[in-house]
Amino acid sequence: MKYILLYLIKLYWLFIPANKRRTCIYHKSCSRYVYDIANEKGLLLGLKALIYRIKTCRPNHEIIFLDKENTFLIKLSNGTILQENEISENIISTYTKTLENKI
């Protein structure tokens, strides 16, 4: 059964080009993360990872810049805090440009 999930993710990668996909807030994209978990640990954990990412990826995240440490954090809608190494470079660069424009 895990191979069906892996196949569906490969089809997603094949038919939806990377430049047409939404930018993920995570460093490792949601599809890559779910693919890796399902491939390594099986279908059930892959589905759990998929559900978690769908619930936390987009709605109501808050970007936090810690000026003293010069680092970024993201607070997800469920209260989880992502460290800078877990955040997509695209999100950080977009936020940095927004900060620079405000100055």
Coordinates of N, CA and C in Angstrom, one line a residue:
M1 N 0.8 -1.2 0.0 CA 0.0 0.0 0.0 C 0.9 1.3 0.0
K2 N 2.0 1.2 0.7 CA 2.8 2.4 0.7 C 3.3 2.8 -0.7
Y3 N 3.4 1.8 -1.6 CA 3.8 2.1 -2.9 C 2.8 3.0 -3.7
I4 N 1.5 2.8 -3.3 CA 0.5 3.7 -4.0 C 0.7 5.1 -3.6
L5 N 1.0 5.4 -2.3 CA 1.2 6.7 -1.8 C 2.5 7.3 -2.5
L6 N 3.5 6.5 -2.6 CA 4.8 6.9 -3.2 C 4.6 7.2 -4.7
Y7 N 3.8 6.4 -5.3 CA 3.5 6.6 -6.8 C 2.7 7.9 -7.0
L8 N 1.7 8.2 -6.1 CA 0.9 9.4 -6.2 C 1.8 10.6 -6.0
I9 N 2.7 10.6 -5.1 CA 3.6 11.7 -4.9 C 4.5 11.9 -6.1
K10 N 5.0 10.8 -6.7 CA 5.8 10.9 -7.9 C 5.0 11.5 -9.1
L11 N 3.7 11.1 -9.2 CA 2.8 11.7 -10.2 C 2.7 13.2 -10.0
Y12 N 2.5 13.6 -8.7 CA 2.4 15.0 -8.4 C 3.7 15.7 -8.8
W13 N 4.8 15.2 -8.6 CA 6.1 15.8 -9.0 C 6.2 15.9 -10.5
L14 N 5.7 14.9 -11.2 CA 5.8 14.8 -12.6 C 4.9 15.8 -13.3
F15 N 3.6 15.9 -12.9 CA 2.6 16.7 -13.6 C 2.5 18.1 -13.1
I16 N 3.0 18.4 -11.9 CA 2.9 19.8 -11.4 C 4.3 20.3 -11.2
P17 N 4.8 21.1 -12.1 CA 6.2 21.6 -12.1 C 6.4 22.4 -10.8
A18 N 7.7 22.3 -10.4 CA 8.1 23.0 -9.1 C 7.7 24.5 -9.1
N19 N 7.8 25.1 -10.2 CA 7.5 26.6 -10.2 C 6.0 26.8 -10.1
K20 N 5.1 25.8 -10.3 CA 3.7 26.0 -10.2 C 3.2 25.6 -8.8
R21 N 4.0 25.0 -8.0 CA 3.6 24.6 -6.6 C 3.6 25.7 -5.7
R22 N 2.8 25.7 -4.6 CA 2.9 26.7 -3.6 C 4.2 26.5 -2.8
T23 N 4.7 27.6 -2.4 CA 5.9 27.6 -1.6 C 5.7 27.0 -0.2
C24 N 6.4 26.0 0.2 CA 6.2 25.4 1.5 C 7.0 26.2 2.5
I25 N 6.4 26.3 3.7 CA 7.1 27.0 4.8 C 8.3 26.1 5.4
Y26 N 8.2 24.8 5.1 CA 9.2 23.9 5.7 C 10.4 23.9 4.7
H27 N 11.6 23.6 5.4 CA 12.8 23.5 4.6 C 12.7 22.3 3.6
K28 N 12.3 21.2 4.1 CA 12.0 20.0 3.3 C 10.5 20.1 2.9
S29 N 10.3 20.1 1.6 CA 8.9 20.3 1.1 C 8.0 19.2 1.7
C30 N 6.7 19.5 1.7 CA 5.8 18.5 2.3 C 5.8 17.2 1.5
S31 N 5.8 17.3 0.2 CA 5.7 16.1 -0.6 C 7.0 15.3 -0.4
R32 N 8.2 15.9 -0.3 CA 9.4 15.2 -0.1 C 9.5 14.6 1.3
Y33 N 9.0 15.3 2.3 CA 9.0 14.8 3.7 C 8.1 13.6 3.8
V34 N 6.9 13.7 3.2 CA 5.9 12.5 3.3 C 6.5 11.4 2.5
Y35 N 7.1 11.6 1.3 CA 7.7 10.6 0.5 C 8.8 9.8 1.3
D36 N 9.7 10.6 1.9 CA 10.8 10.0 2.7 C 10.2 9.2 3.9
I37 N 9.3 9.7 4.6 CA 8.7 9.0 5.8 C 8.0 7.7 5.3
A38 N 7.2 7.8 4.3 CA 6.5 6.6 3.8 C 7.4 5.6 3.3
N39 N 8.5 6.0 2.6 CA 9.4 5.1 2.0 C 10.2 4.4 3.1
E40 N 10.6 5.1 4.2 CA 11.5 4.6 5.2 C 10.6 3.8 6.3
K41 N 9.5 4.4 6.7 CA 8.8 3.8 7.8 C 7.4 3.3 7.6
G42 N 6.9 3.3 6.3 CA 5.7 2.7 5.9 C 4.5 3.6 5.7
L43 N 3.4 3.0 5.3 CA 2.2 3.8 4.9 C 1.6 4.6 6.0
L44 N 1.4 3.9 7.2 CA 0.7 4.6 8.3 C 1.4 5.8 8.7
L45 N 2.7 5.7 8.9 CA 3.5 6.9 9.4 C 3.6 7.9 8.2
G46 N 3.6 7.5 7.0 CA 3.6 8.4 5.9 C 2.3 9.2 5.8
L47 N 1.1 8.5 6.1 CA -0.2 9.2 6.1 C -0.3 10.2 7.3
K48 N 0.3 9.7 8.4 CA 0.3 10.6 9.6 C 1.1 11.9 9.3
A49 N 2.3 11.7 8.7 CA 3.1 12.9 8.3 C 2.3 13.8 7.3
L50 N 1.6 13.2 6.4 CA 0.8 14.0 5.4 C -0.2 14.8 6.1
I51 N -1.0 14.2 7.0 CA -2.0 14.9 7.7 C -1.4 16.0 8.6
Y52 N -0.3 15.7 9.3 CA 0.3 16.8 10.1 C 0.7 18.0 9.2
R53 N 1.3 17.7 8.1 CA 1.8 18.8 7.2 C 0.6 19.6 6.7
I54 N -0.4 18.9 6.3 CA -1.6 19.6 5.7 C -2.2 20.5 6.8
K55 N -2.3 20.0 8.0 CA -2.8 20.8 9.1 C -2.0 22.0 9.5
T56 N -0.7 21.9 9.4 CA 0.2 23.0 9.9 C 0.9 23.8 8.9
C57 N 0.9 23.4 7.6 CA 1.7 24.1 6.6 C 1.2 25.6 6.4
R58 N 0.0 25.8 6.2 CA -0.4 27.1 5.7 C -1.2 28.0 6.7
P59 N -2.2 27.5 7.3 CA -3.1 28.4 8.0 C -2.4 29.1 9.2
N60 N -2.5 30.4 9.2 CA -2.2 31.2 10.4 C -0.8 31.0 11.0
H61 N 0.3 30.9 10.2 CA 1.6 30.9 10.8 C 2.1 32.3 11.1
E62 N 3.0 32.4 12.0 CA 3.5 33.7 12.4 C 5.0 33.7 12.3
I63 N 5.6 34.6 11.6 CA 7.1 34.6 11.4 C 7.6 35.5 12.5
I64 N 8.6 35.0 13.3 CA 9.2 35.8 14.4 C 10.7 36.0 14.1
F65 N 11.1 37.2 14.1 CA 12.6 37.5 14.0 C 13.1 37.9 15.3
L66 N 14.1 37.1 15.8 CA 14.8 37.4 17.0 C 16.0 38.2 16.7
D67 N 15.9 39.5 17.0 CA 16.9 40.5 16.6 C 18.3 40.2 17.3
K68 N 18.2 39.9 18.6 CA 19.5 39.6 19.3 C 20.3 38.4 18.8
E69 N 19.5 37.4 18.5 CA 20.2 36.2 17.9 C 20.3 36.2 16.4
N70 N 19.6 37.1 15.8 CA 19.6 37.2 14.3 C 19.1 35.9 13.7
T71 N 18.0 35.4 14.2 CA 17.5 34.2 13.7 C 16.0 34.3 13.5
F72 N 15.4 33.4 12.7 CA 14.0 33.4 12.4 C 13.4 32.2 13.1
L73 N 12.1 32.3 13.5 CA 11.3 31.2 14.0 C 9.9 31.4 13.3
I74 N 9.2 30.3 13.2 CA 7.9 30.3 12.7 C 7.0 29.6 13.8
K75 N 6.0 30.3 14.2 CA 5.0 29.7 15.1 C 3.8 29.2 14.3
L76 N 3.5 27.9 14.3 CA 2.5 27.4 13.5 C 1.1 27.5 14.2
S77 N 0.1 27.3 13.5 CA -1.3 27.5 14.1 C -1.5 26.6 15.3
N78 N -0.9 25.4 15.4 CA -1.1 24.5 16.5 C -0.1 24.9 17.7
G79 N 0.7 25.9 17.5 CA 1.6 26.3 18.6 C 3.0 25.8 18.5
T80 N 3.3 24.9 17.5 CA 4.6 24.4 17.3 C 5.5 25.5 16.8
I81 N 6.7 25.5 17.3 CA 7.7 26.5 16.9 C 8.8 25.8 16.0
L82 N 9.0 26.3 14.8 CA 10.0 25.8 13.9 C 11.2 26.7 14.0
Q83 N 12.4 26.0 14.1 CA 13.6 26.7 14.1 C 14.1 27.1 12.7
E84 N 15.0 28.0 12.6 CA 15.4 28.5 11.3 C 15.9 27.4 10.3
N85 N 16.5 26.3 10.8 CA 17.0 25.3 9.9 C 15.8 24.4 9.4
E86 N 14.6 24.6 9.9 CA 13.5 23.9 9.5 C 12.6 24.7 8.5
I87 N 12.9 26.0 8.3 CA 12.2 26.9 7.5 C 12.7 27.0 6.1
S88 N 11.9 27.1 5.2 CA 12.3 27.2 3.8 C 13.0 28.5 3.6
E89 N 14.1 28.5 2.8 CA 14.9 29.7 2.4 C 14.0 30.7 1.8
N90 N 13.0 30.3 1.0 CA 12.1 31.2 0.3 C 11.3 32.1 1.3
I91 N 10.9 31.5 2.3 CA 10.1 32.2 3.3 C 11.0 33.2 4.0
I92 N 12.2 32.8 4.4 CA 13.1 33.7 5.1 C 13.5 34.9 4.2
S93 N 13.8 34.6 2.9 CA 14.2 35.7 2.0 C 13.1 36.6 1.7
T94 N 11.9 36.1 1.6 CA 10.7 37.0 1.4 C 10.5 37.9 2.6
Y95 N 10.6 37.3 3.8 CA 10.4 38.1 5.0 C 11.6 39.1 5.2
T96 N 12.8 38.8 4.8 CA 13.9 39.7 4.9 C 13.7 40.8 4.0
K97 N 13.3 40.6 2.8 CA 13.0 41.7 1.8 C 11.9 42.6 2.3
T98 N 10.9 42.0 3.0 CA 9.8 42.9 3.6 C 10.4 43.8 4.6
L99 N 11.3 43.2 5.5 CA 11.9 44.0 6.5 C 12.8 45.1 6.0
E100 N 13.5 44.8 4.9 CA 14.4 45.8 4.3 C 13.6 47.0 3.7
N101 N 12.4 46.6 3.1 CA 11.6 47.7 2.5 C 10.9 48.6 3.5
K102 N 10.8 48.1 4.7 CA 10.2 48.9 5.8 C 11.2 49.9 6.4
I103 N 12.5 49.6 6.2 CA 13.5 50.5 6.8 C 13.7 51.7 6.0

